[in-house]
Coordinates of C-alpha atoms (C1' of nucleotides) in Angstrom, one line a residue:
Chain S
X194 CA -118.4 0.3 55.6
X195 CA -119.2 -1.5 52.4
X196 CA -116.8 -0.7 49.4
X197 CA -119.5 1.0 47.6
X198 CA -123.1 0.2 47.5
X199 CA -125.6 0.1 44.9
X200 CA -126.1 3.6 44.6
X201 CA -125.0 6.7 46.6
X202 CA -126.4 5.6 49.7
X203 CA -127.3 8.5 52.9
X204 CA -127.6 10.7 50.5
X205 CA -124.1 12.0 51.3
X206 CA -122.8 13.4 47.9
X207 CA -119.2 12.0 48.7
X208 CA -117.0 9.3 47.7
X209 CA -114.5 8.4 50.2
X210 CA -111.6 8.9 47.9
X211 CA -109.0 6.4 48.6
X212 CA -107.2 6.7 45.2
X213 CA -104.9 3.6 45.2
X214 CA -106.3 0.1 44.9
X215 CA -106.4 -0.1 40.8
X216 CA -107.6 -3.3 41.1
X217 CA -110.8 -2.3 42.8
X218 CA -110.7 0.1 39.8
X219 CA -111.1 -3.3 37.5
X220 CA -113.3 -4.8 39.5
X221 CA -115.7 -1.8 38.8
X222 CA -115.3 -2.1 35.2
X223 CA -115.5 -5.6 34.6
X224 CA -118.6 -5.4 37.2
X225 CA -120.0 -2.6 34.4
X226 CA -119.5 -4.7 32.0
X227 CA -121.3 -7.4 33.2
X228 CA -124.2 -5.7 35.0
X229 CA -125.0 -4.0 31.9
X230 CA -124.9 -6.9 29.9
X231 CA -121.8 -6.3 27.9
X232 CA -121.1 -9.7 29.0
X233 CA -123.7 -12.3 30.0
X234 CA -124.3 -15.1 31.8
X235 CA -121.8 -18.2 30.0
X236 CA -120.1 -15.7 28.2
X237 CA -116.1 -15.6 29.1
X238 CA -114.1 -12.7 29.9
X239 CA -110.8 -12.5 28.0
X240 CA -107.8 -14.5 29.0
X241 CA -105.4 -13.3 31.9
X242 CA -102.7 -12.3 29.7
X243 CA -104.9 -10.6 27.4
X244 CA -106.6 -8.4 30.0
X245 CA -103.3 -7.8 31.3
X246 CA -102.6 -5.9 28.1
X247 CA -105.7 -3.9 28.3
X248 CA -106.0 -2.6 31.8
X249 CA -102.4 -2.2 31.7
X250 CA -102.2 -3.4 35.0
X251 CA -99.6 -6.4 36.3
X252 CA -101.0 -9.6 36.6
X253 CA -100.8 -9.9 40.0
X254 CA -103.1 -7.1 40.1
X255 CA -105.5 -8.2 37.2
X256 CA -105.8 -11.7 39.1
X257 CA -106.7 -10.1 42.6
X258 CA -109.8 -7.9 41.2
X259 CA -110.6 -11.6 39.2
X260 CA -110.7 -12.8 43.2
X261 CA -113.2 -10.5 44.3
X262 CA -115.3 -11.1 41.2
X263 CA -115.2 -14.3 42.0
X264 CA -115.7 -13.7 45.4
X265 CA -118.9 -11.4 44.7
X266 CA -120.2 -14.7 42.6
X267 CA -120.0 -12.7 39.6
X268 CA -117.2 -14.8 37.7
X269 CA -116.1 -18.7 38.1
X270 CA -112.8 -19.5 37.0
X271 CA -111.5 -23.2 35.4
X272 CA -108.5 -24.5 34.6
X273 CA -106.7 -25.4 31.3
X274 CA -106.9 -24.6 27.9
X275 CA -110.5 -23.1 27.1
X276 CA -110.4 -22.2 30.6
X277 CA -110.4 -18.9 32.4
X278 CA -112.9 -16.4 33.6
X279 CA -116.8 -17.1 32.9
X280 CA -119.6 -15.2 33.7
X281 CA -122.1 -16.8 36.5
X282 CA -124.8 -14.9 38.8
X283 CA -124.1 -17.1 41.5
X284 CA -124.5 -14.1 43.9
X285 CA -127.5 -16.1 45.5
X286 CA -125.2 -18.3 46.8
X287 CA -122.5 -15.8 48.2
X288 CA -125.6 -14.5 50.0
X289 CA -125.9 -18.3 51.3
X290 CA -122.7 -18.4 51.9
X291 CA -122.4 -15.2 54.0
X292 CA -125.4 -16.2 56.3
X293 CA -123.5 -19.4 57.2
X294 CA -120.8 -17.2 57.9
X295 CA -122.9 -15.7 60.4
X296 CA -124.2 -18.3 62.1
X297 CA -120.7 -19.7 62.8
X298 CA -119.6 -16.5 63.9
X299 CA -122.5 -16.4 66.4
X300 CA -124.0 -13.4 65.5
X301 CA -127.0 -15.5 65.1
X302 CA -127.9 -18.5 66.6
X303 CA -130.0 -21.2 64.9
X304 CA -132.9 -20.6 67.3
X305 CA -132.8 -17.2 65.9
X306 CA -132.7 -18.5 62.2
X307 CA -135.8 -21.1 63.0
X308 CA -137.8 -18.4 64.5
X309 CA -137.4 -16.1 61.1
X310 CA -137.9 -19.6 59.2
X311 CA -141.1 -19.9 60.9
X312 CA -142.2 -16.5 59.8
X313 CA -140.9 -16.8 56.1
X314 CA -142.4 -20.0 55.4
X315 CA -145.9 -18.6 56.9
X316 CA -145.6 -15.6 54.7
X317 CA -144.8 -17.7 51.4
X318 CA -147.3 -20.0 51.9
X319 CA -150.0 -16.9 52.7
X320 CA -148.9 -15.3 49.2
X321 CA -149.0 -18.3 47.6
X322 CA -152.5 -19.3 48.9
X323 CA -153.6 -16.5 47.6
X324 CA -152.0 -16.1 44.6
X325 CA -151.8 -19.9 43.1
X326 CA -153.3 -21.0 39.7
X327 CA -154.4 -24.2 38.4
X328 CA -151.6 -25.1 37.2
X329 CA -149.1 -24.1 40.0
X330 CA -151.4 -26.1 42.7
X331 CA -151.1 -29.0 39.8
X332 CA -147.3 -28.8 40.4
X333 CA -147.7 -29.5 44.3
X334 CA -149.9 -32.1 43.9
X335 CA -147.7 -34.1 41.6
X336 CA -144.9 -33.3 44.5
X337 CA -147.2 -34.6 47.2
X338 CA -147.9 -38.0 45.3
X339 CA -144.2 -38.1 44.6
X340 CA -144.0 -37.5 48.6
X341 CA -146.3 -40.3 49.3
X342 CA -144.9 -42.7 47.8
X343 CA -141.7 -42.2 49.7
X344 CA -143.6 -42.5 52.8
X345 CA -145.0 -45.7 51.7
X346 CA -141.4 -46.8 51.3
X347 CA -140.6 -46.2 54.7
X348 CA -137.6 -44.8 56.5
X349 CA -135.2 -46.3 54.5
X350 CA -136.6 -43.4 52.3
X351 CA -136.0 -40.2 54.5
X352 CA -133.7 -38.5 52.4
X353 CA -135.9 -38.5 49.4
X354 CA -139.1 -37.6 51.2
X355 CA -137.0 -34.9 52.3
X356 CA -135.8 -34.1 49.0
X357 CA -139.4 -33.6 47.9
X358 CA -140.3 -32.3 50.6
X359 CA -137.5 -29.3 50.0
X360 CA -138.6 -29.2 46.5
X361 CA -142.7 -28.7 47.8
X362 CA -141.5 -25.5 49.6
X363 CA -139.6 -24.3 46.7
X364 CA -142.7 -24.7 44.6
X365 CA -144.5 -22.7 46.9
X366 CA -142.2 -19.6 47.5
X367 CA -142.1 -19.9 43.6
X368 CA -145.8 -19.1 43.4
X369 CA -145.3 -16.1 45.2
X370 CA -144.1 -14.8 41.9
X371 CA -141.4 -12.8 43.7
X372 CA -137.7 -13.8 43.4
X373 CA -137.0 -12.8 46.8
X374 CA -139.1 -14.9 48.4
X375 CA -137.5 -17.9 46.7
X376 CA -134.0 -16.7 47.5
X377 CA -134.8 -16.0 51.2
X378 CA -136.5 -19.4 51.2
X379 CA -133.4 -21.2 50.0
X380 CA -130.8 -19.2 51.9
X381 CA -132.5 -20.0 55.4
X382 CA -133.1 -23.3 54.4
X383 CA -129.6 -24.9 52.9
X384 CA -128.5 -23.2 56.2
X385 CA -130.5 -24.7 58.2
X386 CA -130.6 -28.4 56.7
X387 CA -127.4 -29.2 58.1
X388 CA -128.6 -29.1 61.3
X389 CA -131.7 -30.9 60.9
X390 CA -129.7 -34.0 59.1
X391 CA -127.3 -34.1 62.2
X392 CA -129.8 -34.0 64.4
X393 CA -133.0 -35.5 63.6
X394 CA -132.8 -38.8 63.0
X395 CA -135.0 -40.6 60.7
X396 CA -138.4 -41.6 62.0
X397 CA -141.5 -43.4 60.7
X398 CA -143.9 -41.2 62.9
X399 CA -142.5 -37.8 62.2
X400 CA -142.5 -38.7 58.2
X401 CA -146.3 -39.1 58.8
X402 CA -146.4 -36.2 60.4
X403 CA -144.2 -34.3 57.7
X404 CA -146.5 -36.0 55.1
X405 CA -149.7 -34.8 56.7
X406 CA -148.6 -31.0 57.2
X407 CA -147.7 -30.8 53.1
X408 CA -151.8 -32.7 52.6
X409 CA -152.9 -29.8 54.7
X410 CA -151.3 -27.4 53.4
X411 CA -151.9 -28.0 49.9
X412 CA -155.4 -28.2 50.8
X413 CA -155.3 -24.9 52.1
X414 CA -153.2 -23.5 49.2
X415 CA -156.1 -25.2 47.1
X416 CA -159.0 -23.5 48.8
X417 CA -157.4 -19.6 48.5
X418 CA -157.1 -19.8 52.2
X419 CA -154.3 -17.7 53.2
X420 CA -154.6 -17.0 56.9
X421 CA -155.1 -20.8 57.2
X422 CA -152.2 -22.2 54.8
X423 CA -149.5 -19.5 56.6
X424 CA -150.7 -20.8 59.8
X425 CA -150.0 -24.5 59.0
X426 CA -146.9 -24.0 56.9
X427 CA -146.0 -22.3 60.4
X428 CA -146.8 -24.6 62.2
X429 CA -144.8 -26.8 59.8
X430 CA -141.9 -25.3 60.4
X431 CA -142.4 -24.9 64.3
X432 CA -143.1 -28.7 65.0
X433 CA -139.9 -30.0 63.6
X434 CA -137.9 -27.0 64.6
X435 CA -139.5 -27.4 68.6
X436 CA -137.9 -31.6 68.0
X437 CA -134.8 -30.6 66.8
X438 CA -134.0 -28.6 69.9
X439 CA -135.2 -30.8 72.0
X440 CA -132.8 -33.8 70.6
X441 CA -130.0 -31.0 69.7
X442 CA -129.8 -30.6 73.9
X443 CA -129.9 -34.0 75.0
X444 CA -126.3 -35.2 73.8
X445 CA -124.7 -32.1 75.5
X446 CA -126.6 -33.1 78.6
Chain T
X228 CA -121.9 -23.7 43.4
X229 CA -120.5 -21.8 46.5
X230 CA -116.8 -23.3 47.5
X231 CA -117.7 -24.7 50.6
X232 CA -120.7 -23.9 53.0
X233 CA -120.7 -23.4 56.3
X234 CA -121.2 -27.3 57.4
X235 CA -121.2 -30.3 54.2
X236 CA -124.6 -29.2 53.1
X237 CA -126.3 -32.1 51.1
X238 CA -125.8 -35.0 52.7
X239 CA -122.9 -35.6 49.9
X240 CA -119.8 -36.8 51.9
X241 CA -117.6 -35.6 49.3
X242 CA -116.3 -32.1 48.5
X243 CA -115.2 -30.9 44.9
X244 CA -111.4 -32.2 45.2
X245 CA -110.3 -29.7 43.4
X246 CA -106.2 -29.8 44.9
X247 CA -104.8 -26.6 42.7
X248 CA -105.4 -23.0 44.7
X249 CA -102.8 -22.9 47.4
X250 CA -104.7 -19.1 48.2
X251 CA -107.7 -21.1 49.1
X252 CA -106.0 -23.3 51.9
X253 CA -104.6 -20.1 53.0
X254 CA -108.3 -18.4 53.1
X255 CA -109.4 -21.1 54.6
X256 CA -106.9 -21.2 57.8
X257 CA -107.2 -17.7 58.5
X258 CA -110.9 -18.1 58.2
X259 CA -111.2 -20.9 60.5
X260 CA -108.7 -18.6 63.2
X261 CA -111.3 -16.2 62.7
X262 CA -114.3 -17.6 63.3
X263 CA -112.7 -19.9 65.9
X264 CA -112.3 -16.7 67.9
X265 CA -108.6 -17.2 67.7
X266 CA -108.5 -13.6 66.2
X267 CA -111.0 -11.4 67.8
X268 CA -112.7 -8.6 66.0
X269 CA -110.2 -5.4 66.0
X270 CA -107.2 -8.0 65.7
X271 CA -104.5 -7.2 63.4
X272 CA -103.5 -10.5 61.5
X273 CA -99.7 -10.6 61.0
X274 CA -97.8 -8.2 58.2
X275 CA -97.8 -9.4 54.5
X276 CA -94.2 -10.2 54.8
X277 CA -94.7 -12.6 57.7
X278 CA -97.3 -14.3 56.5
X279 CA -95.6 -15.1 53.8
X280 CA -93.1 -17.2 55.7
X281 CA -95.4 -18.5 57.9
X282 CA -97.3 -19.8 55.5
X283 CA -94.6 -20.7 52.7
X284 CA -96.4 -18.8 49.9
X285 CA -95.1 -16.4 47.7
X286 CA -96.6 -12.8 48.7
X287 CA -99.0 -12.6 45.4
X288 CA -101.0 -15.7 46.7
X289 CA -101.1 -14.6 50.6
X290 CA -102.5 -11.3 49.0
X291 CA -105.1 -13.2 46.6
X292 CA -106.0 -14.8 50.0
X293 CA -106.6 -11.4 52.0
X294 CA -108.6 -10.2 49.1
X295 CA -110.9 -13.0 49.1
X296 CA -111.2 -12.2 53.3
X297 CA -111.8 -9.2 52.6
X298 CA -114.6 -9.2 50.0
X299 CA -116.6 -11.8 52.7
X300 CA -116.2 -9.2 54.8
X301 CA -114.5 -10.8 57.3
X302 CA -110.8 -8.3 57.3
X303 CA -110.5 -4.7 57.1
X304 CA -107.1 -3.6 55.1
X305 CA -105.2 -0.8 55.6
X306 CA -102.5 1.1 54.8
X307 CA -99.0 2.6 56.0
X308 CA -97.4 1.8 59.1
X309 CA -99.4 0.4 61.9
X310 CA -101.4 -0.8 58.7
X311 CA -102.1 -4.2 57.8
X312 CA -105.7 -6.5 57.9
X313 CA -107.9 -5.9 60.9
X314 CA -109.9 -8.3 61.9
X315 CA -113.8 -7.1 61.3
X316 CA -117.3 -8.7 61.2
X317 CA -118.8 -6.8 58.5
X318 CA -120.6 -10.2 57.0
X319 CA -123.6 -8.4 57.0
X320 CA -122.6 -5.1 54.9
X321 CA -121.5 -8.0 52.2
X322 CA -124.6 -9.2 52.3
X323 CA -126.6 -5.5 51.5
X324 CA -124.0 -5.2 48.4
X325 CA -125.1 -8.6 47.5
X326 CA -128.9 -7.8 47.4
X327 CA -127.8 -4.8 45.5
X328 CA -125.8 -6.7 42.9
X329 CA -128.9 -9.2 42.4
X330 CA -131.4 -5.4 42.0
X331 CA -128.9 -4.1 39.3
X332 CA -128.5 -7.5 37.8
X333 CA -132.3 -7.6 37.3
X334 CA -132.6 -11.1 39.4
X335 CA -135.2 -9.3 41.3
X336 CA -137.1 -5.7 40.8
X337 CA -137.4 -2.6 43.2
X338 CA -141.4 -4.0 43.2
X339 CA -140.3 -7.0 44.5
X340 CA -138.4 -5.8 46.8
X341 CA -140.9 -3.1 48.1
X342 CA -143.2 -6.3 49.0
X343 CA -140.7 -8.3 51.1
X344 CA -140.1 -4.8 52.8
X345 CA -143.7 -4.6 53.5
X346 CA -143.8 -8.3 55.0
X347 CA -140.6 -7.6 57.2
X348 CA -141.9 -4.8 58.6
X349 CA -145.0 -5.7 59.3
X350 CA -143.8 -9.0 61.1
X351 CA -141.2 -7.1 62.7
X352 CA -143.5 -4.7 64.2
X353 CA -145.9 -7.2 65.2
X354 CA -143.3 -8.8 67.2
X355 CA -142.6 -6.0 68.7
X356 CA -145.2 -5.5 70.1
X357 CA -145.8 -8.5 71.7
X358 CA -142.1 -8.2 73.4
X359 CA -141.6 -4.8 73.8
X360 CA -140.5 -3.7 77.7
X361 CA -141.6 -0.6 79.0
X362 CA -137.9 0.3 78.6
X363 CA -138.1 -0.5 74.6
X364 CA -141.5 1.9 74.5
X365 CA -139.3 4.9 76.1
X366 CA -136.7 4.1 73.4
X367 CA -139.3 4.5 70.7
X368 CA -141.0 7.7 72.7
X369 CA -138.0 9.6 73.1
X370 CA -137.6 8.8 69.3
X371 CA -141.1 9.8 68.0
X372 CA -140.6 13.1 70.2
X373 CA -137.5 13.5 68.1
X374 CA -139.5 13.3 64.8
X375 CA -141.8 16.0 66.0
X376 CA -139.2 18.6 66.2
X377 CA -138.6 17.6 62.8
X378 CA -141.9 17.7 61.2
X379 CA -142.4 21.0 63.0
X380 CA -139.6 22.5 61.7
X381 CA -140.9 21.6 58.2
X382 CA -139.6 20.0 54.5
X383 CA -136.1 21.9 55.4
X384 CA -135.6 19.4 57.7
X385 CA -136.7 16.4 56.0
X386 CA -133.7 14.6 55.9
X387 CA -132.9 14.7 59.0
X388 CA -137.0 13.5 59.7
X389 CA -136.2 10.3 57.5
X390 CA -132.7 9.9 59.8
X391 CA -135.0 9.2 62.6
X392 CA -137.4 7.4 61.1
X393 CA -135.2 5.3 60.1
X394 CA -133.8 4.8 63.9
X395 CA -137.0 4.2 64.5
X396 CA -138.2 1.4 62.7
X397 CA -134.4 0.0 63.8
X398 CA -135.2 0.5 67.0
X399 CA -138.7 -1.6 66.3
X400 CA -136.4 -4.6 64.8
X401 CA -134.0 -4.6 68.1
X402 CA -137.3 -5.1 70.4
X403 CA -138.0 -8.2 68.5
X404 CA -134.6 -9.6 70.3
X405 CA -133.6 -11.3 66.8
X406 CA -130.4 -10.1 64.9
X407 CA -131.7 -11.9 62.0
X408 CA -134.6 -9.6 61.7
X409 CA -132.1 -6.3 62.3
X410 CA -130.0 -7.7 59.4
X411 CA -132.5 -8.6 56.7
X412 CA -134.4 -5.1 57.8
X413 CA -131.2 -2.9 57.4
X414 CA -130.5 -4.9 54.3
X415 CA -133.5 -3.9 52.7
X416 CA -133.9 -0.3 53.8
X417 CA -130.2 0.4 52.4
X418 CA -131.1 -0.9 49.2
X419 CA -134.6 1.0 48.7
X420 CA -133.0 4.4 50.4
X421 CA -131.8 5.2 47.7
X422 CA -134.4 5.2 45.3
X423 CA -136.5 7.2 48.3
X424 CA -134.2 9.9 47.6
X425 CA -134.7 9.9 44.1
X426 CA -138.3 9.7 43.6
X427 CA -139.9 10.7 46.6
X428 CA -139.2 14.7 46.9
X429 CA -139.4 16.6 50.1
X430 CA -142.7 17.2 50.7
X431 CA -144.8 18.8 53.9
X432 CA -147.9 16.7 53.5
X433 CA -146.3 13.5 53.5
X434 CA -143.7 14.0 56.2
X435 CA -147.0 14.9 58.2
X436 CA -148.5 11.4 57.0
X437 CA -145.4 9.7 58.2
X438 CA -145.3 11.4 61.4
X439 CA -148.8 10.4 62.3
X440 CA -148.1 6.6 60.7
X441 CA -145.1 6.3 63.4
X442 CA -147.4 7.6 66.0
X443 CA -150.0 5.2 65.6
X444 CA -147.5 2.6 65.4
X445 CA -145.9 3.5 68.9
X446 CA -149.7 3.3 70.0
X447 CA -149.9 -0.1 68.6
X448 CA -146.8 -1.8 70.3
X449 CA -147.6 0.5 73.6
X450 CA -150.7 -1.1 74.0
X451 CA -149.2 -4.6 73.0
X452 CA -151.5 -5.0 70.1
X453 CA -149.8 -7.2 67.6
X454 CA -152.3 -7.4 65.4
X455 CA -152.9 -3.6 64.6
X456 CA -148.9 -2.8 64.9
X457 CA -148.0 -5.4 62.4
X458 CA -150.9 -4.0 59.9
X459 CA -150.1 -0.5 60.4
X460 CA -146.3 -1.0 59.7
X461 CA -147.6 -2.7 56.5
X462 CA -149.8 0.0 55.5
X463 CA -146.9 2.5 56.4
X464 CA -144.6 1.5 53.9
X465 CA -147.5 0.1 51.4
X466 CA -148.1 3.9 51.4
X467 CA -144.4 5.0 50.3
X468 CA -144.1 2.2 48.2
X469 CA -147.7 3.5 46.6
X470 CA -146.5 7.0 45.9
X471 CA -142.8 6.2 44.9
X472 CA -144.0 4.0 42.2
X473 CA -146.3 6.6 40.5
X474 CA -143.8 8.9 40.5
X475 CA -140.8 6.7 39.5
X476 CA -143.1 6.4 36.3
X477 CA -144.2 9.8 35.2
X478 CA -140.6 11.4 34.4
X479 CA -140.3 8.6 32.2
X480 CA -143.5 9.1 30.8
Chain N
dC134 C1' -111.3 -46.8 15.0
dT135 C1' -109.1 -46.7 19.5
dG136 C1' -105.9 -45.6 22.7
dT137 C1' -101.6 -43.0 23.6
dT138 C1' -98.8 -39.1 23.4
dA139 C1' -97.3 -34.5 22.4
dA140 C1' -98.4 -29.7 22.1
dA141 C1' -100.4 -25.5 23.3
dA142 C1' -103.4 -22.4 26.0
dT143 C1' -104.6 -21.0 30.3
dG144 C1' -104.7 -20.3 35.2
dG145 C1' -101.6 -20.8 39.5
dT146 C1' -97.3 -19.8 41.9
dT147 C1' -92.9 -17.8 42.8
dG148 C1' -89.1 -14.3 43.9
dG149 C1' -87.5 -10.0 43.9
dA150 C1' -87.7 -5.3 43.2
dT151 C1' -89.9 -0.8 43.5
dC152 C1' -93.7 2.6 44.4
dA153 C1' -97.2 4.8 47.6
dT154 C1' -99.1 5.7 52.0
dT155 C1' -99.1 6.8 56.7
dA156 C1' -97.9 6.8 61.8
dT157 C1' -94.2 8.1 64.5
dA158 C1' -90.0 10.2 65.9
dC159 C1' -87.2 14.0 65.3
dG160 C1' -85.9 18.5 64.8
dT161 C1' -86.4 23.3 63.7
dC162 C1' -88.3 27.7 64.5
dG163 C1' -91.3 31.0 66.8
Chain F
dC8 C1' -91.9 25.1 75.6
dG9 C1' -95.0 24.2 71.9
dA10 C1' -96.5 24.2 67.1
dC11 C1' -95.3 22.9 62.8
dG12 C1' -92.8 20.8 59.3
dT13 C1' -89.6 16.8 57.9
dA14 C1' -87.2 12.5 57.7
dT15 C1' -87.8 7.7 58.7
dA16 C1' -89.5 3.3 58.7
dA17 C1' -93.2 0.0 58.4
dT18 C1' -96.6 -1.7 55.6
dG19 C1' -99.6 -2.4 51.7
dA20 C1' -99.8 -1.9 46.4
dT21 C1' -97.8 -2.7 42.0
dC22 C1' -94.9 -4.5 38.6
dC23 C1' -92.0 -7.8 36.0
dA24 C1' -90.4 -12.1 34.3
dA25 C1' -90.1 -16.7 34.7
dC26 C1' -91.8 -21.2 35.6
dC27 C1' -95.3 -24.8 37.2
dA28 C1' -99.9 -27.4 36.8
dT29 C1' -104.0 -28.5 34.5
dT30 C1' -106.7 -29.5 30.7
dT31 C1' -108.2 -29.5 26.0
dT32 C1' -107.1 -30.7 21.4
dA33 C1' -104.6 -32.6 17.8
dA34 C1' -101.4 -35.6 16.1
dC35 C1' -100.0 -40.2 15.9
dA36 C1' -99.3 -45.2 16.4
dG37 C1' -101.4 -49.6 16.5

DNA sequence: CTGTTAAAATGGTTGGATCATTATACGTCG
DNA sequence: CGACGTATAATGATCCAACCATTTTAACAG
């Protein structure tokens, strides 16, 4: 059961009323604060010693609710003088974070994540067939030069084409226009990159391959075709995910 | 920047260095015990007391330690005798709070969110009908029989209609064999619920609608049509999503 | 002006004491 | 004997006061 969710969830009109925990009762107020903008992102929360004095809680307790806030990727904490608690909205990457957790706790597997990869990526790249203006397919085509030139460069270049190649399909989700899209896009994929760098090692053929699907695809984004753009971005997606598993098998043997 | 991912995302070889935070190593220990199946879910780690010796911290930073655990979700805290952390896997209620931190934080919109919903379902339901056993189908029968008690007992019994709807569309995201689609699927339908219940009033036409809506989509994944389930899930919710938003804007005029 | 050093602010850690909650064992009374 | 209250003990929650570690800033020496 979550602490407490966004807002009365189920319908059921009660609280589970565990009294005790005052620090969970500072965590809710410094969360208000911040979710209502008292406090906005950069801005810096009082020092420790100072809340201490107007919670009237211990420090011990002040600094455990500061844990969860930091936790929730609410606040980030430094050191030193002109240090102490700042105000982030890192709870993208908490979400990130959490889905790793997942996968190394085996409630999914990575065939599991590839297969809702596929089906993201498709989607995006649908949407932002569909929804792309002049200047956003200007962006991708500045990317895909960028990306050819790394190919020209050979395999001695992987990592960057790859780096563009991440940044093309961030470009994309962002034409979407919908922030969840983007988030999604990134949580799958930092999860999912570690795999691909242990795993697929750098190839001439497949970053010709790579470098043809993003051509396609940007032609497809180009022309409005949206049935035809999700299908290669899936496609995409399902070619290097299908080599990865092979090679990910073959060492285990 | 989250503390540490699941695997050295990157590429970068190096982490942050930061030596400081004793509670972190400590996090990080009983993490790894965790997830290394050393501790299985229901476990009871040891008492605060022991802990302490066993790791050689004073009690405030074992405890700063279990709150961090317990915020990813990964230990359950309890109190009184017999009390303690329990091990639990709960990575994935984190994970709903988190999308409902980013909603109130404004990083993304309930009308971005009713879209995603609308893509998840509809890609969950057309999976579903290409995998569905005959076994799944009686699941989802027995269910839709359920509903129609419901609707024939009226708007009285309209909560308890949307109860099994909402078994039902879970019971759509199990066929597709793919926690990762349960997951983002409950995720999403906790964090809209409650704005169902808010804006979209009992009512006997719509509960009708709905009825008929599942029914079609049983039809769909019954006759293994992929195609028509996954755009009549779409529709479904489109639909909701349609008349929640005009009447989430009248009150406020 | 530059490099070094001292000071101060701030988070991090410690130890010990006490309070609050709760399962369990015990005992009393019907 | 059984139901109900009560004492007990284990365990988390909180507090307090002191001290350590880190880092910025200012003072200072050259």
């Amino acid at each position: 059961m979550p602490k407490h969710s966004g807002l009365t969830s189920k319908g059921a009109p009660f609280r589970v009323a565990r009294q005790s925990r005052i620090f969970q009762d500072v965590v809710d107020q410094i969360q208000e604060a911040i979710l209502s903008g008292e406090f906005q992102r950069g801005d810096m929360l009082p020092s420790e010693r100072e809340m201490r004095e107007i919670f009237h809680v211990s420090r011990g307790t002040l600094r455990e609710a500061l844990r969860v806030l930091e936790q929730k990727g609410l606040i980030e904490i430094r050191l030193g003088v002109n240090g102490g608690a700042m105000v982030t909205a890192a709870i993208a990457e908490t979400m990130t974070e959490s889905l790793g957790l997942m996968l190394r706790f085996r409630k999914i597997s990575l065939d599991h994540l590839q297969e809702f990869r596929e089906d993201i990526e498709g989607i995006v790249t649908a949407k932002a067939a569909d929804r792309a203006a002049e200047a956003d397919v200007a962006v991708l085509r500045s990317l895909l030069a960028e990306a050819e030139a790394h190919v020209a460069g050979g395999i001695s270049e992987w990592r960057a084409f790859l780096n563009v190649d991440k940044k093309f399909h961030q470009a994309v989700a962002r034409i979407t226009g919908n922030p969840i899209y983007i988030f999604i896009h990134n949580m799958v994929h930092d999860n999912i990159q570690p795999y691909y760098d242990t795993f697929l090692p750098p190839d001439q053929e497949r970053l010709q391959q790579n470098f043809r699907d993003l051509k396609e695809i940007l032609a497809a984004v180009e022309s409005g075709d949206a049935d035809q753009a999700g299908d290669l971005a899936r496609k995409h997606i399902w070619r290097f995910n299908e080599y990865m598993t092979k090679r990910r098998q073959e060492p285990q043997g």
